[in-house]
Coordinates of C-alpha atoms and ligand atoms in Angstrom, one line a residue:
X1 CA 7.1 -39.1 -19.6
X2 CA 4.0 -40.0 -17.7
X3 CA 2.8 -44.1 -16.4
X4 CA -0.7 -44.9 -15.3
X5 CA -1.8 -47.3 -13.0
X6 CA -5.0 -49.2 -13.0
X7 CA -5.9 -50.6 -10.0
X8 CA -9.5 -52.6 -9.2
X9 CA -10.1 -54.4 -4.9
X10 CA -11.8 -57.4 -6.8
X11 CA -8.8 -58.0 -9.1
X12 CA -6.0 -59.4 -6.4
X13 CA -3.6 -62.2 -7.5
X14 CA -3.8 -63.3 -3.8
X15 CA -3.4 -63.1 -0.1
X16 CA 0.1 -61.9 1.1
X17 CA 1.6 -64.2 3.1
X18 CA 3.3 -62.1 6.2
X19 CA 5.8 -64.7 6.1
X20 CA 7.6 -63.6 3.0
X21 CA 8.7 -60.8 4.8
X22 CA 11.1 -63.4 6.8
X23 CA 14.9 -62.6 7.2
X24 CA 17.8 -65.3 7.7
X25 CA 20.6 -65.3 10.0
X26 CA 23.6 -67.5 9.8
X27 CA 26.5 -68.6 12.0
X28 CA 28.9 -66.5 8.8
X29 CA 31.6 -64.0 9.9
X30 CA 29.9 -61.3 12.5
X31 CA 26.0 -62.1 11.7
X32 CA 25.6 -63.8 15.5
X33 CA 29.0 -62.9 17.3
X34 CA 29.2 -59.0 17.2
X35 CA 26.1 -58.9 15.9
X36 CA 23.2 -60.0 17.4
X37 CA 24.9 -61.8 20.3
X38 CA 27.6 -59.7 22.3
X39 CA 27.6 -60.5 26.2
X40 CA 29.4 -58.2 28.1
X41 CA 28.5 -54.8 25.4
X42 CA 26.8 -52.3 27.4
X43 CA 24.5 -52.2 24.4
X44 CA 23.6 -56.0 25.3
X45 CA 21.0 -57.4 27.7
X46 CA 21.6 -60.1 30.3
X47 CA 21.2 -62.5 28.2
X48 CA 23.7 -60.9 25.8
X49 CA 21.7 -59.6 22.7
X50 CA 22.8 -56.1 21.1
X51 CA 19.8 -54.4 22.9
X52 CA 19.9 -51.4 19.5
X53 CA 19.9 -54.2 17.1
X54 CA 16.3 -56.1 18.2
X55 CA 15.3 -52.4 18.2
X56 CA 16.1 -52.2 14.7
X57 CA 15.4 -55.3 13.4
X58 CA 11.9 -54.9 15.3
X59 CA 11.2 -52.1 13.2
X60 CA 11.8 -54.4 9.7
X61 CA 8.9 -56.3 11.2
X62 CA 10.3 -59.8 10.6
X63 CA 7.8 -63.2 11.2
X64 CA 10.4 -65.1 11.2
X65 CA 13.8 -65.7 10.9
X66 CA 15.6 -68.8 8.9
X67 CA 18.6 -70.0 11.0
X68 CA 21.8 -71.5 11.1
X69 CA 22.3 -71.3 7.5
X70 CA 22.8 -71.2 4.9
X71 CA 25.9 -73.3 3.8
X72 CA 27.1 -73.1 7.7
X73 CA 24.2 -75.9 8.4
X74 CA 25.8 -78.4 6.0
X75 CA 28.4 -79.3 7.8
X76 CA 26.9 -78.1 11.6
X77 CA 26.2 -80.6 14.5
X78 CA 23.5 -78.9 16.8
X79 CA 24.4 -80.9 19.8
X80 CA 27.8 -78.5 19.8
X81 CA 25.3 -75.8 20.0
X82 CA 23.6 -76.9 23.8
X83 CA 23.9 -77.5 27.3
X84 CA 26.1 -75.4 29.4
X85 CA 28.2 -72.6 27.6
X86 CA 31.7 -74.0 29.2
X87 CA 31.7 -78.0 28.0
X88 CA 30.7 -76.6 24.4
X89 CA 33.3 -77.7 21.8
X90 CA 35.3 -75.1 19.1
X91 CA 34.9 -76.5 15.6
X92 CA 36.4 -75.7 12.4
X93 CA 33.6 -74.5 10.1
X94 CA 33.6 -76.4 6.6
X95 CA 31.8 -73.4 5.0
X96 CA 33.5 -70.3 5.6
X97 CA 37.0 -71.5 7.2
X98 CA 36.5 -69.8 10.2
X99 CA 36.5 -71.0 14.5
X100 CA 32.6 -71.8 15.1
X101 CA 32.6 -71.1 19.4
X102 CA 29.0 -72.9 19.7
X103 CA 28.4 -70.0 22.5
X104 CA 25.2 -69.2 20.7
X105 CA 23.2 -72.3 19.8
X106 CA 19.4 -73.4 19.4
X107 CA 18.6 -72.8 23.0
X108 CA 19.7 -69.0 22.4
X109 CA 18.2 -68.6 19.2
X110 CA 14.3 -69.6 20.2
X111 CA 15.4 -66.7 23.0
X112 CA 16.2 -64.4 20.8
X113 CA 13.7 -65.3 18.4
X114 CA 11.3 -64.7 21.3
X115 CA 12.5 -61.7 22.1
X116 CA 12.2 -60.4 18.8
X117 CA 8.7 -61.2 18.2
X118 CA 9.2 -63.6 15.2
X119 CA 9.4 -67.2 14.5
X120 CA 11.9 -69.5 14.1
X121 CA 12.4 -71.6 10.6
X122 CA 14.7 -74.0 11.3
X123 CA 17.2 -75.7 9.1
X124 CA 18.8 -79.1 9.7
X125 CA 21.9 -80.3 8.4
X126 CA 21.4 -83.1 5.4
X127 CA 24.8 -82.9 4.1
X128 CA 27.2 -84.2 6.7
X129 CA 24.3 -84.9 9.0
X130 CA 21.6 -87.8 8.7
X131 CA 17.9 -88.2 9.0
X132 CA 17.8 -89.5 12.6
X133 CA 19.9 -86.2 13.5
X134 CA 17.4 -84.1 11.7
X135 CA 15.1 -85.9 13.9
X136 CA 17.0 -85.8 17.3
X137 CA 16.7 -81.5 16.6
X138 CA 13.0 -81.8 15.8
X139 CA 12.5 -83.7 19.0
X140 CA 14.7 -81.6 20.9
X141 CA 13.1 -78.6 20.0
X142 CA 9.0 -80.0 19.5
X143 CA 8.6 -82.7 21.8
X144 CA 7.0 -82.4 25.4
X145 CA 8.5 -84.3 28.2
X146 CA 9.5 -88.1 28.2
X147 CA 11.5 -88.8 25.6
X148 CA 15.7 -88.3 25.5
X149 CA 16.0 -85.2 23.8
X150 CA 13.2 -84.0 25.0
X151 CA 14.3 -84.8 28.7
X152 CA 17.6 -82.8 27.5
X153 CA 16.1 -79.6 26.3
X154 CA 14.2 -79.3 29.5
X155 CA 17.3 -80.3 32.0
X156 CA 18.3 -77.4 30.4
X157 CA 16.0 -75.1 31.7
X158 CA 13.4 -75.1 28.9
X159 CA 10.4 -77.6 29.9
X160 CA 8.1 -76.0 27.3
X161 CA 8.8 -77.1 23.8
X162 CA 9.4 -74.3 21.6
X163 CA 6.9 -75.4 19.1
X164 CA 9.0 -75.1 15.6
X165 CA 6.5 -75.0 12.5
X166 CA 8.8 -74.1 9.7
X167 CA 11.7 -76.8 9.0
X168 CA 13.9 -76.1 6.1
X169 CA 15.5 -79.8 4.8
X170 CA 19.3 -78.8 4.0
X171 CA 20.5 -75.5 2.3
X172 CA 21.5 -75.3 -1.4
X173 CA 22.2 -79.4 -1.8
X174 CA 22.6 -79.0 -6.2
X175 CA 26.0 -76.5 -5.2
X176 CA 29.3 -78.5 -5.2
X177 CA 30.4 -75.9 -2.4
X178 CA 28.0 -77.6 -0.1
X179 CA 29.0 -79.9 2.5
X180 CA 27.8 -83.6 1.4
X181 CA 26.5 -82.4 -1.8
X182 CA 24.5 -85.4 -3.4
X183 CA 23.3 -85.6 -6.7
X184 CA 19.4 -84.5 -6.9
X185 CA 17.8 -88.4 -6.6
X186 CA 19.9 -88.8 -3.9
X187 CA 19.3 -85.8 -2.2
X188 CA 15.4 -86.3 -3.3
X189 CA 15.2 -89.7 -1.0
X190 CA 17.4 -88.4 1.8
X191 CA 15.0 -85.2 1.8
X192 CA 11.6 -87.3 1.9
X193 CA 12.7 -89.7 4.4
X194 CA 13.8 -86.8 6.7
X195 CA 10.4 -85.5 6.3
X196 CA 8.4 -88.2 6.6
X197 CA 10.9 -89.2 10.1
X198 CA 10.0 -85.0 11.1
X199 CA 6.5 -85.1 10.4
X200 CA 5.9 -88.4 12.0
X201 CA 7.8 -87.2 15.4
X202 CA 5.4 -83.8 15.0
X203 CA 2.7 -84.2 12.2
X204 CA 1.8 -80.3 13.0
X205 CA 5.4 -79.0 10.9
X206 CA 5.9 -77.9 7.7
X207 CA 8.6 -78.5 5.4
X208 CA 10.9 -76.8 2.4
X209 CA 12.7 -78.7 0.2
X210 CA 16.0 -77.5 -1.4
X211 CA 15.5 -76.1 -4.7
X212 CA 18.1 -75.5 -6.8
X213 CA 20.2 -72.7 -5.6
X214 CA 21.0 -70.3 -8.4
X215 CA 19.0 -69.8 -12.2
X216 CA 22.7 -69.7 -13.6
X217 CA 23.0 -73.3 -12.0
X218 CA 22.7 -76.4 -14.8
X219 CA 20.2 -78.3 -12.0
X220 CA 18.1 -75.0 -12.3
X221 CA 14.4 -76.5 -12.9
X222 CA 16.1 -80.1 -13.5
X223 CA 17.0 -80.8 -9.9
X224 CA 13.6 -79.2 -9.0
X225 CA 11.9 -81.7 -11.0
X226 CA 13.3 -84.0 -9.3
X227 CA 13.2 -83.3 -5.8
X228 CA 9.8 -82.4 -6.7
X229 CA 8.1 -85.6 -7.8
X230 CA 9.8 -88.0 -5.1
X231 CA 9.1 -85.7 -2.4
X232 CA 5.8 -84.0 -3.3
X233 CA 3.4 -85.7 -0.5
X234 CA 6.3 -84.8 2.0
X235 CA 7.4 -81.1 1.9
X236 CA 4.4 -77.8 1.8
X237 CA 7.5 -75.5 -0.3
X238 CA 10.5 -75.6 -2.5
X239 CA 13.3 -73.0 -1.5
X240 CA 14.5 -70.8 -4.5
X241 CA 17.8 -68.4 -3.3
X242 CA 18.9 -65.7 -5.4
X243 CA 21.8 -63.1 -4.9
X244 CA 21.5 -59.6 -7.4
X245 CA 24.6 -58.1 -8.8
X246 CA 26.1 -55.3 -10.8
X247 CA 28.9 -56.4 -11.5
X248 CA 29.5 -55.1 -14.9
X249 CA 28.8 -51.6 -13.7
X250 CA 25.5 -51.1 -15.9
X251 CA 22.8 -49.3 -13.6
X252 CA 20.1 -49.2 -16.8
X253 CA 20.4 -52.9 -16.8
X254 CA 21.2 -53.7 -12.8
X255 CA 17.8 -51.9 -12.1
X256 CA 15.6 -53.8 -14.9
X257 CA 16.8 -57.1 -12.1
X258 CA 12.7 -57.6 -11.6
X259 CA 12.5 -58.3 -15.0
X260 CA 14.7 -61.9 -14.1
X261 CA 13.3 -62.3 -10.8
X262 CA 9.5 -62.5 -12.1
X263 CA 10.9 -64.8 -14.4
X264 CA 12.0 -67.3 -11.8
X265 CA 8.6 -66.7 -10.1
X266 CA 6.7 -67.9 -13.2
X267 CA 9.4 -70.7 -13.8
X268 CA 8.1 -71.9 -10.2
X269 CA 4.5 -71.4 -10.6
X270 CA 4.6 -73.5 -13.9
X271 CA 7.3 -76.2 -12.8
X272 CA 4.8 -76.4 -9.5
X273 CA 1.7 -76.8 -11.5
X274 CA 3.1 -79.2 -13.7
X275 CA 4.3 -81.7 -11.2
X276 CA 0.9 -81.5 -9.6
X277 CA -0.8 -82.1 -12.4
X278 CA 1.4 -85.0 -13.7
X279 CA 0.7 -86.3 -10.2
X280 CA -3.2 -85.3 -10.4
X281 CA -2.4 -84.3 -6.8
X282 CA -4.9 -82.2 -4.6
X283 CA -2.0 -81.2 -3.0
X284 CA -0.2 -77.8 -3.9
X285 CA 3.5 -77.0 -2.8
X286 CA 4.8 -73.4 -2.8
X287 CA 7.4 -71.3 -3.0
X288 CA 9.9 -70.3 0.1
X289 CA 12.0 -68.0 -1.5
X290 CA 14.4 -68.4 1.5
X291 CA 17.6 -66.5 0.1
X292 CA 17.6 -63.4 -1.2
X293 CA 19.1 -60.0 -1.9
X294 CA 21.7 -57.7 -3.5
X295 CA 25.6 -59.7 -2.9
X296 CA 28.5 -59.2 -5.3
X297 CA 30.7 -56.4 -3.9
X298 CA 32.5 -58.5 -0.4
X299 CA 32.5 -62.1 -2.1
X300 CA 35.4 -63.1 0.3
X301 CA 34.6 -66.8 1.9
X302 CA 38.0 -67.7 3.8
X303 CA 37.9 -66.5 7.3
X304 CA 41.4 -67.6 7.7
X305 CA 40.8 -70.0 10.9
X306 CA 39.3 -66.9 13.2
X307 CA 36.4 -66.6 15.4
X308 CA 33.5 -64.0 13.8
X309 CA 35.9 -62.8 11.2
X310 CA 34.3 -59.9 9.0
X311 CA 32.8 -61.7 5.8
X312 CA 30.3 -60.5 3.5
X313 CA 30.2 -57.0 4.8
X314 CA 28.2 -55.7 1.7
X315 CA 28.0 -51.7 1.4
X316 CA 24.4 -50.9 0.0
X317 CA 23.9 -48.2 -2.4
X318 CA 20.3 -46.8 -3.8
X319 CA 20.2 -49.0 -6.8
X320 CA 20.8 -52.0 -4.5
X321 CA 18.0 -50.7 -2.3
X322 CA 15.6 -50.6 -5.4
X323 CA 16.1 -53.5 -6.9
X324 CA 15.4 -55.0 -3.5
X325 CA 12.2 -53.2 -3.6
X326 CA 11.9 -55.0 -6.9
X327 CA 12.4 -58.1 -5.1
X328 CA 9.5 -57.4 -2.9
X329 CA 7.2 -56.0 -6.0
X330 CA 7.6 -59.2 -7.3
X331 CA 7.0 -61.3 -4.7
X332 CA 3.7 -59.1 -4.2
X333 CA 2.9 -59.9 -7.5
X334 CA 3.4 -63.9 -7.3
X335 CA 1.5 -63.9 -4.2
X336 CA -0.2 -66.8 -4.8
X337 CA 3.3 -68.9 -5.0
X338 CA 5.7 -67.2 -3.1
X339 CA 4.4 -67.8 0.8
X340 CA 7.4 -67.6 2.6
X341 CA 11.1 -65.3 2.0
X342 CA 14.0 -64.2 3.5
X343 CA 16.1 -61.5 3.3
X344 CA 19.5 -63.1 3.1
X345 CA 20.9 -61.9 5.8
X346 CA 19.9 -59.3 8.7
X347 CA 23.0 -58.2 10.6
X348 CA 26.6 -57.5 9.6
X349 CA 26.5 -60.5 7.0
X350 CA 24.8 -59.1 3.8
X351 CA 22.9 -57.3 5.8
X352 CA 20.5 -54.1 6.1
X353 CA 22.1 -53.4 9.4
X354 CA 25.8 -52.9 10.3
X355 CA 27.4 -52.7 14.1
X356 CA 30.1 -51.6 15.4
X357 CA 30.9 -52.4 19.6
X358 CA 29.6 -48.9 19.9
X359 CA 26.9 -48.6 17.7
X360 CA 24.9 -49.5 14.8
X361 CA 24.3 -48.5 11.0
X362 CA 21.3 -49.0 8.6
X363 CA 22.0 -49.1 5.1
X364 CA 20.1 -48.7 1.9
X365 CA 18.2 -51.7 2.0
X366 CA 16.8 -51.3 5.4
X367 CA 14.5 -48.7 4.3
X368 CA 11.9 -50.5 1.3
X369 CA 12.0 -53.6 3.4
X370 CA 10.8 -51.7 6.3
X371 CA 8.1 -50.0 4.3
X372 CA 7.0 -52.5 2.5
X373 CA 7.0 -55.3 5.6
X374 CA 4.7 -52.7 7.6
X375 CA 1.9 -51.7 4.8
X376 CA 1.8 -54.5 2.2
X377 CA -0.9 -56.4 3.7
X378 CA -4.1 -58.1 2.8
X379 CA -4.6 -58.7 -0.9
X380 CA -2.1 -58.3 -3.8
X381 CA -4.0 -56.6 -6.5
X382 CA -2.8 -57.4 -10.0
X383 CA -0.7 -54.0 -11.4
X384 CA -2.1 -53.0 -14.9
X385 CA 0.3 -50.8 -15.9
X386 CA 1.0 -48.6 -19.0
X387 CA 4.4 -46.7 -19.2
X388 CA 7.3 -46.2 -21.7
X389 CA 10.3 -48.6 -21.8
X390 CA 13.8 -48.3 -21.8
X391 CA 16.5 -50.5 -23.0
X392 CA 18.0 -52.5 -20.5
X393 CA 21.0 -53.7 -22.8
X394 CA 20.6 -57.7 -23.3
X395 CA 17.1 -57.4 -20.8
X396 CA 15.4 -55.3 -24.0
X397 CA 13.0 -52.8 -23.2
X398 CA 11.7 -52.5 -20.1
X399 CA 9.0 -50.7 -18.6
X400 CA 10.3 -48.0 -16.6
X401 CA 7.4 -48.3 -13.9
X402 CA 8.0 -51.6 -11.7
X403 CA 4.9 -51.6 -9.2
X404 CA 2.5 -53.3 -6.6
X405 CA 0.2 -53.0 -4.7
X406 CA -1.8 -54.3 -1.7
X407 CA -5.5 -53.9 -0.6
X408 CA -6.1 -54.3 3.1
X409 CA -9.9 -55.2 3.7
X410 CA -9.9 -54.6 7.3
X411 CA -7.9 -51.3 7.8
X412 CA -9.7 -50.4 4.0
X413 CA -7.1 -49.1 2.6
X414 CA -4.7 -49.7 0.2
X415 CA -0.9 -49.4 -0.3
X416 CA 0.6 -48.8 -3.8
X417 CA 4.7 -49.3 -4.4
X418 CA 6.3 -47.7 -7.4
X419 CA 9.7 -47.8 -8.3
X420 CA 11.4 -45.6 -11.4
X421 CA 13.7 -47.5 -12.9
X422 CA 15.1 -44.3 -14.9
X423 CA 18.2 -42.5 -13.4
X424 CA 17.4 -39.2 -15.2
X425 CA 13.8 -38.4 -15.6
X426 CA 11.3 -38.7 -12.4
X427 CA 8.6 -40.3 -13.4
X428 CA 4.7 -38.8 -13.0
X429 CA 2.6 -42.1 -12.0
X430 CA -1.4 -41.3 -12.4
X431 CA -3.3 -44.5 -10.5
X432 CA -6.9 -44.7 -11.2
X433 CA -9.0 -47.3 -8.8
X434 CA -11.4 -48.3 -10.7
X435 CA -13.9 -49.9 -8.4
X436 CA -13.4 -47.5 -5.5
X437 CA -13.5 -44.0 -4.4
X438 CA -10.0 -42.4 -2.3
X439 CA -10.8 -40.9 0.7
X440 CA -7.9 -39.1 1.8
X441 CA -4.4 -39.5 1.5
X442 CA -2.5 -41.5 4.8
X443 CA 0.7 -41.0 3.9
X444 CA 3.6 -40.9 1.3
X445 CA 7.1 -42.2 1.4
X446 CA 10.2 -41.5 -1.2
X447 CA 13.6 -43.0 -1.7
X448 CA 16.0 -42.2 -3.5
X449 CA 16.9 -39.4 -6.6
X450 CA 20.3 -38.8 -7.9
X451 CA 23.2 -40.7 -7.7
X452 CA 22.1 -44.5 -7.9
X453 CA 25.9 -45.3 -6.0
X454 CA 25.0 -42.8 -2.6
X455 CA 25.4 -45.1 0.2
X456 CA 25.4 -44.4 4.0
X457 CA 28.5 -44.7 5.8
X458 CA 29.5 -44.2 9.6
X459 CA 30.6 -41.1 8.7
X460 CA 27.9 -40.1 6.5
X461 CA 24.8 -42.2 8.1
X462 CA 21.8 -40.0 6.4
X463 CA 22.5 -40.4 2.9
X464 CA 20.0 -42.4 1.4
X465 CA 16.9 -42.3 3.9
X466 CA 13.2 -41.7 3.1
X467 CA 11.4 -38.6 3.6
X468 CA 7.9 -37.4 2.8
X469 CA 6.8 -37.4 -0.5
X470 CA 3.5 -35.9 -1.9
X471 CA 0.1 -37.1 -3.6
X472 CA -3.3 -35.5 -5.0
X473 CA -6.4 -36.9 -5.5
X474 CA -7.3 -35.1 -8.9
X475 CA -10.9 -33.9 -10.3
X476 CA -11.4 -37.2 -11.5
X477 CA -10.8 -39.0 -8.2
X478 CA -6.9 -40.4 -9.8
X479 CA -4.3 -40.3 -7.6
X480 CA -1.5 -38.7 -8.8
X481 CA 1.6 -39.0 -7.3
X482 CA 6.1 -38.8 -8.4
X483 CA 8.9 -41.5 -8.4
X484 CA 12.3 -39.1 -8.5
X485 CA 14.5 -41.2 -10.6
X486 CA 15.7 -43.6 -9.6
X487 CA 13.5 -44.6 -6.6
X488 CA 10.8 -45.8 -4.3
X489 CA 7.1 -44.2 -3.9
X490 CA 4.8 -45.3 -1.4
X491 CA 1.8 -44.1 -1.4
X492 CA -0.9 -44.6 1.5
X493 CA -4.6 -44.2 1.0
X494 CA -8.0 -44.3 2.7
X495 CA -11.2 -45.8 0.9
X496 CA -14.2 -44.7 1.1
X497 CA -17.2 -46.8 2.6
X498 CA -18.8 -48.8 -0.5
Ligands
AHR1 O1 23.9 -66.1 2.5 C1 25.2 -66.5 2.1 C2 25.3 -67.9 1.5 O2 24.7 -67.8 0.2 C3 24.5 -69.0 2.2 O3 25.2 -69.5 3.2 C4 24.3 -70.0 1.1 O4 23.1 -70.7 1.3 C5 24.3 -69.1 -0.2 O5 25.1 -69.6 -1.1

C-alpha cells in the first residue's frame, strides 16, 4: 500500500488563523481548583497558579483561552467572581451540581491569561443572565476609568482595562440542559441586542454567536439559520462544538471521525454563504469552532454538592489522539471558515493534561496539538491526495491517508501532517511539491503504532509520546516519508530560494 501527496505554494485554501489553536477552560470539576489554580501547592506561585502546569500548557502554544464555560456560564453571575477573596459568596452550580467557591473569578483569569501568554475569549451568561449584565462584564473588563464598573475593576487594583476582543454570547443555548434555554428566535433577539449593547460600550470587540451545539441535535443548521439571519450585522462567528466518541468499540470506523467533521465544516461554509447571499451582505461571518475534542468514556455530570469534584476526567488513548489530529487536519483544510477553535478543555476536565497535588501528566492528545499549534502556520495548501480506502462500516470507504499541510512564506518552509488511519499496515506517503524544490529536511515527528487503546498513566507516563521519525528527498526531488499505523507524521522541510 503506498499514498501520494501533491502539494503546490500557490494552491492554499487560506491563511491559518493562530486562533484556532485556542483551548477552553471552565469552572467544571478540577479544571480551575486543583488545576490551574492551587494557592498554597509548592508547585504554585504567589498568586496561586500550578507553576508545572503554565509550563505545560505554554508548550501547546495556546492564543487564547475560552472561559468560564461552557454550560457553567449559563447559570454564572460574574459579580460572585470579584472584589476581595473573603466577602465572595458559595453558590450552587446549576450545571454540574457541584459548590462554585468564586475564589478564582475574572480578575484572576486575565492574570493568568497574562501569564500564560494568550488571550482571553470571554463568555457572558445569556441564560439566567440579561443583556445589561453582559454589558456590566464588558464594561468591567474594557472600559477606562469613570464609569461604575469601570471605577470597580480598578478599586480593585486593576486601573488598566484588560482590553477583551473575543466575546462569546452564551454557550450551547439550542440544549435543553442549558440554563434559560430559549427557543432559537428568542435566543436570536436576546443574542443581537446583547451585541449591539457590547459593541456599542466597545465598538473594537468581536462577537460569536451560539450555534447549535451538536450535528445529532434537531436545531443542527435550523437554529443556525436562524440565529444567523437576525443576528448577521451583529456577531464576526458562529460557535460549532463537537465531542468524538467510540463508543461502540469500532476503531476502523472511530478513526474515519474526519470524514464527519469535514462534513460539518462544509455544512458551515455553505449555511454561511447562503445567508450572506440571501442578505446580499458584504459582510462575512465565520466559524469559531469553540468546543471540541474526543469525550465519551467519564460522562458523569452530578458532582454531588462538592467543591472541585473530579468530573470528566477522560483517559486518552492513541486513536483518541489521532482523531484529534483529524480535528486539526480538518480545520487546516477549512481555513478559510474556521478562524477561531478550542480544545474543549485544557486541564483535568477533558483535558490533555492531568494533575495530581504532586505532579502533572500529559496524555495522548497533548502531543498532535502541540505539534501541530507550533508548525502549522502561514498558508493551508489544499491536500491532493491519492491513496486506497478502507471501509469504515456505515462511513463507507475511506481514504486511509487523512492529511494537511501548511506553507510558511516567511520561515519558507513548509509543514505536512499525515495521519494513517489503518491499524495494521504503515502506510508509505510519497509528497511531490510541484512548484518548489526541498532543500533539506528540518525535522520529522511520529505518533503512534500498535495498539490504538495504549494510553499513558501515572504509572506508565511514556506510553504514547512522539519520537523521531525519518524522511528522504528521492532522485526525483519527492519526499518520501512513513505513517506506522495507526498514527501521526510530521514532516518538516526547507525550500529552496525560487
Ligand atoms: O466541555 C464540557 C461541556 O460540554 C460544556 O460545558 C458544554 O458547553 C458542552 O456541552
Amino acid at each position: 500500500m503506498q499514498a501520494n501527496l501533491h502539494l503546490d505554494t500557490h494552491y492554499a485554501v487560506g491563511n491559518i488563523d493562530p486562533r484556532i489553536f485556542g483551548g477552553f477552560l471552565e469552572h467544571l470539576g478540577r479544571a480551575v481548583y486543583g488545576g490551574i489554580y492551587d494557592p498554597g501547592n509548592p508547585l504554585s506561585d504567589a498568586q496561586g497558579f500550578r507553576r508545572d502546569v503554565l509550563e505545560m500548557l505554554q508548550a501547546l502554544n495556546m492564543p487564547l483561552i475560552r472561559y468560564p464555560g461552557g454550560n457553567f456560564v449559563s447559570g454564572y453571575d460574574w459579580t460572585d467572581g470579584i472584589g476581595p477573596r473573603d466577602k465572595r459568596p458559595k453558590r450552587p452550580d446549576f450545571a454540574w451540581k457541584s459548590i462554585e467557591t468564586n475564589q478564582f473569578g475574572t480578575d484572576e483569569f486575565m492574570a493568568w491569561c497574562q501569564q500564560l501568554g494568550s488571550t482571553p475569549l470571554m463568555a457572558v451568561n445569556l441564560g439566567t443572565g440579561s443583556t445589561a449584565e453582559a454589558a456590566a462584564l464588558l464594561e468591567y473588563c474594557n472600559l477606562p476609568r469613570g464609569t461604575y464598573w469601570a471605577d470597580l475593576r480598578a478599586s480593585y487594583g486593576h486601573a488598566d482595562p484588560y482590553g477583551v476582543k473575543l466575546w462569546c454570547l452564551g454557550n450551547e443555548m439550542d440544549s435543553d440542559w442549558q440554563a434559560g434555554h430559549v427557543p432559537a428566535d428568542i435566543y436570536a433577539q436576546r443574542a443581537g441586542q446583547a451585541a449591539i449593547m457590547m459593541k456599542g460600550l466597545d465598538p473594537s470587540i468581536e462577537t460569536v454567536v451560539c450555534g447549535s451545539c451538536a450535528y445529532w441535535m434537531s436545531t443542527y443548521m435550523r437554529w443556525d439559520l436562524t440565529v444567523l439571519d437576525y443576528c448577521w450585522e451583529y456577531v464576526d462567528y458562529i460557535s460549532a462544538h463537537r465531542y468524538s466518541q467510540n463508543r461502540r468499540g469500532d476503531s476502523a470506523w472511530y478513526l474515519a471521525e474526519g470524514v464527519e467533521i469535514d462534513r460539518i465544516l462544509t455544512d458551515y461554509a455553505a449555511l454561511l454563504n447562503y445567508v450572506r447571499a440571501v442578505k446580499r451582505s458584504q459582510k462575512q461571518v465565520y466559524l469559531s469552532f469553540d468546543e471540541w475534542n474526543v469525550w465519551y468514556k467519564d460522562v458523569e455530570q452530578d458532582g454531588k454538592g462538592q467543591v472541585a469534584p473530579p468530573l470528566l476526567e477522560e483517559i486518552y488513548n492513541l486513536e483518541d489522539a489521532l482523531v484529534c489530529a483529524q480535528y486539526l487536519n480538518s480545520f487546516l483544510r477549512h481555513a478559510d471558515v474556521v478562524k477561531i477553535a478550542c480544545l474543549a478543555q485544557i486541564v483535568n476536565v477533558i483535558a490533555p493534561i492531568l494533575t495530581r497535588p504532586e505532579g502533572l501528566l500529559l496524555q495522548s492528545i497533548f502531543y498532535p496539538f502541540q505539534y501541530f499549534s507550533r508548525y502549522a502556520r502561514g498558508r493551508s495548501l489544499m491536500p491532493v491526495i491519492e491513496c486506497p480506502t478502507y471501509e469504515a462500516g456505515e462511513r463507507g470507504p475511506v481514504a486511509v491517508l487523512d492529511a494537511s499541510a501548511s506553507y510558511n512564506e516567511e520561515t519558507n518552509s513548509i509543514a505536512i501532517f499525515l495521519v494513517n488511519r489503518q491499524q495494521e499496515g504503515e502506510l508509505p506517503v510519497t509528497i511531490a511539491l510541484t512548484d518548489r524544490t526541498c532543500q533539506h529536511i528540518l525535522g520529522v515527528d511520529v505518533l503512534g503504532g500498535g495498539d490504538v487503546k495504549a494510553a499513558n498513566s501515572w504509572e506508565q507516563p511514556n506510553r504514547v509520546k512522539p519520537m523521531a521519525g525519518n524522511a528522504v528527498l528521492d532522485d526525483t526531488g519527492a519526499l518520501q516519508t512513513i505513517v506506522p499505523a495507526p498514527g501521526l507524521t510530521i514532516v518538516r522541510v526547507q525550500l529552496a530560494e525560487r
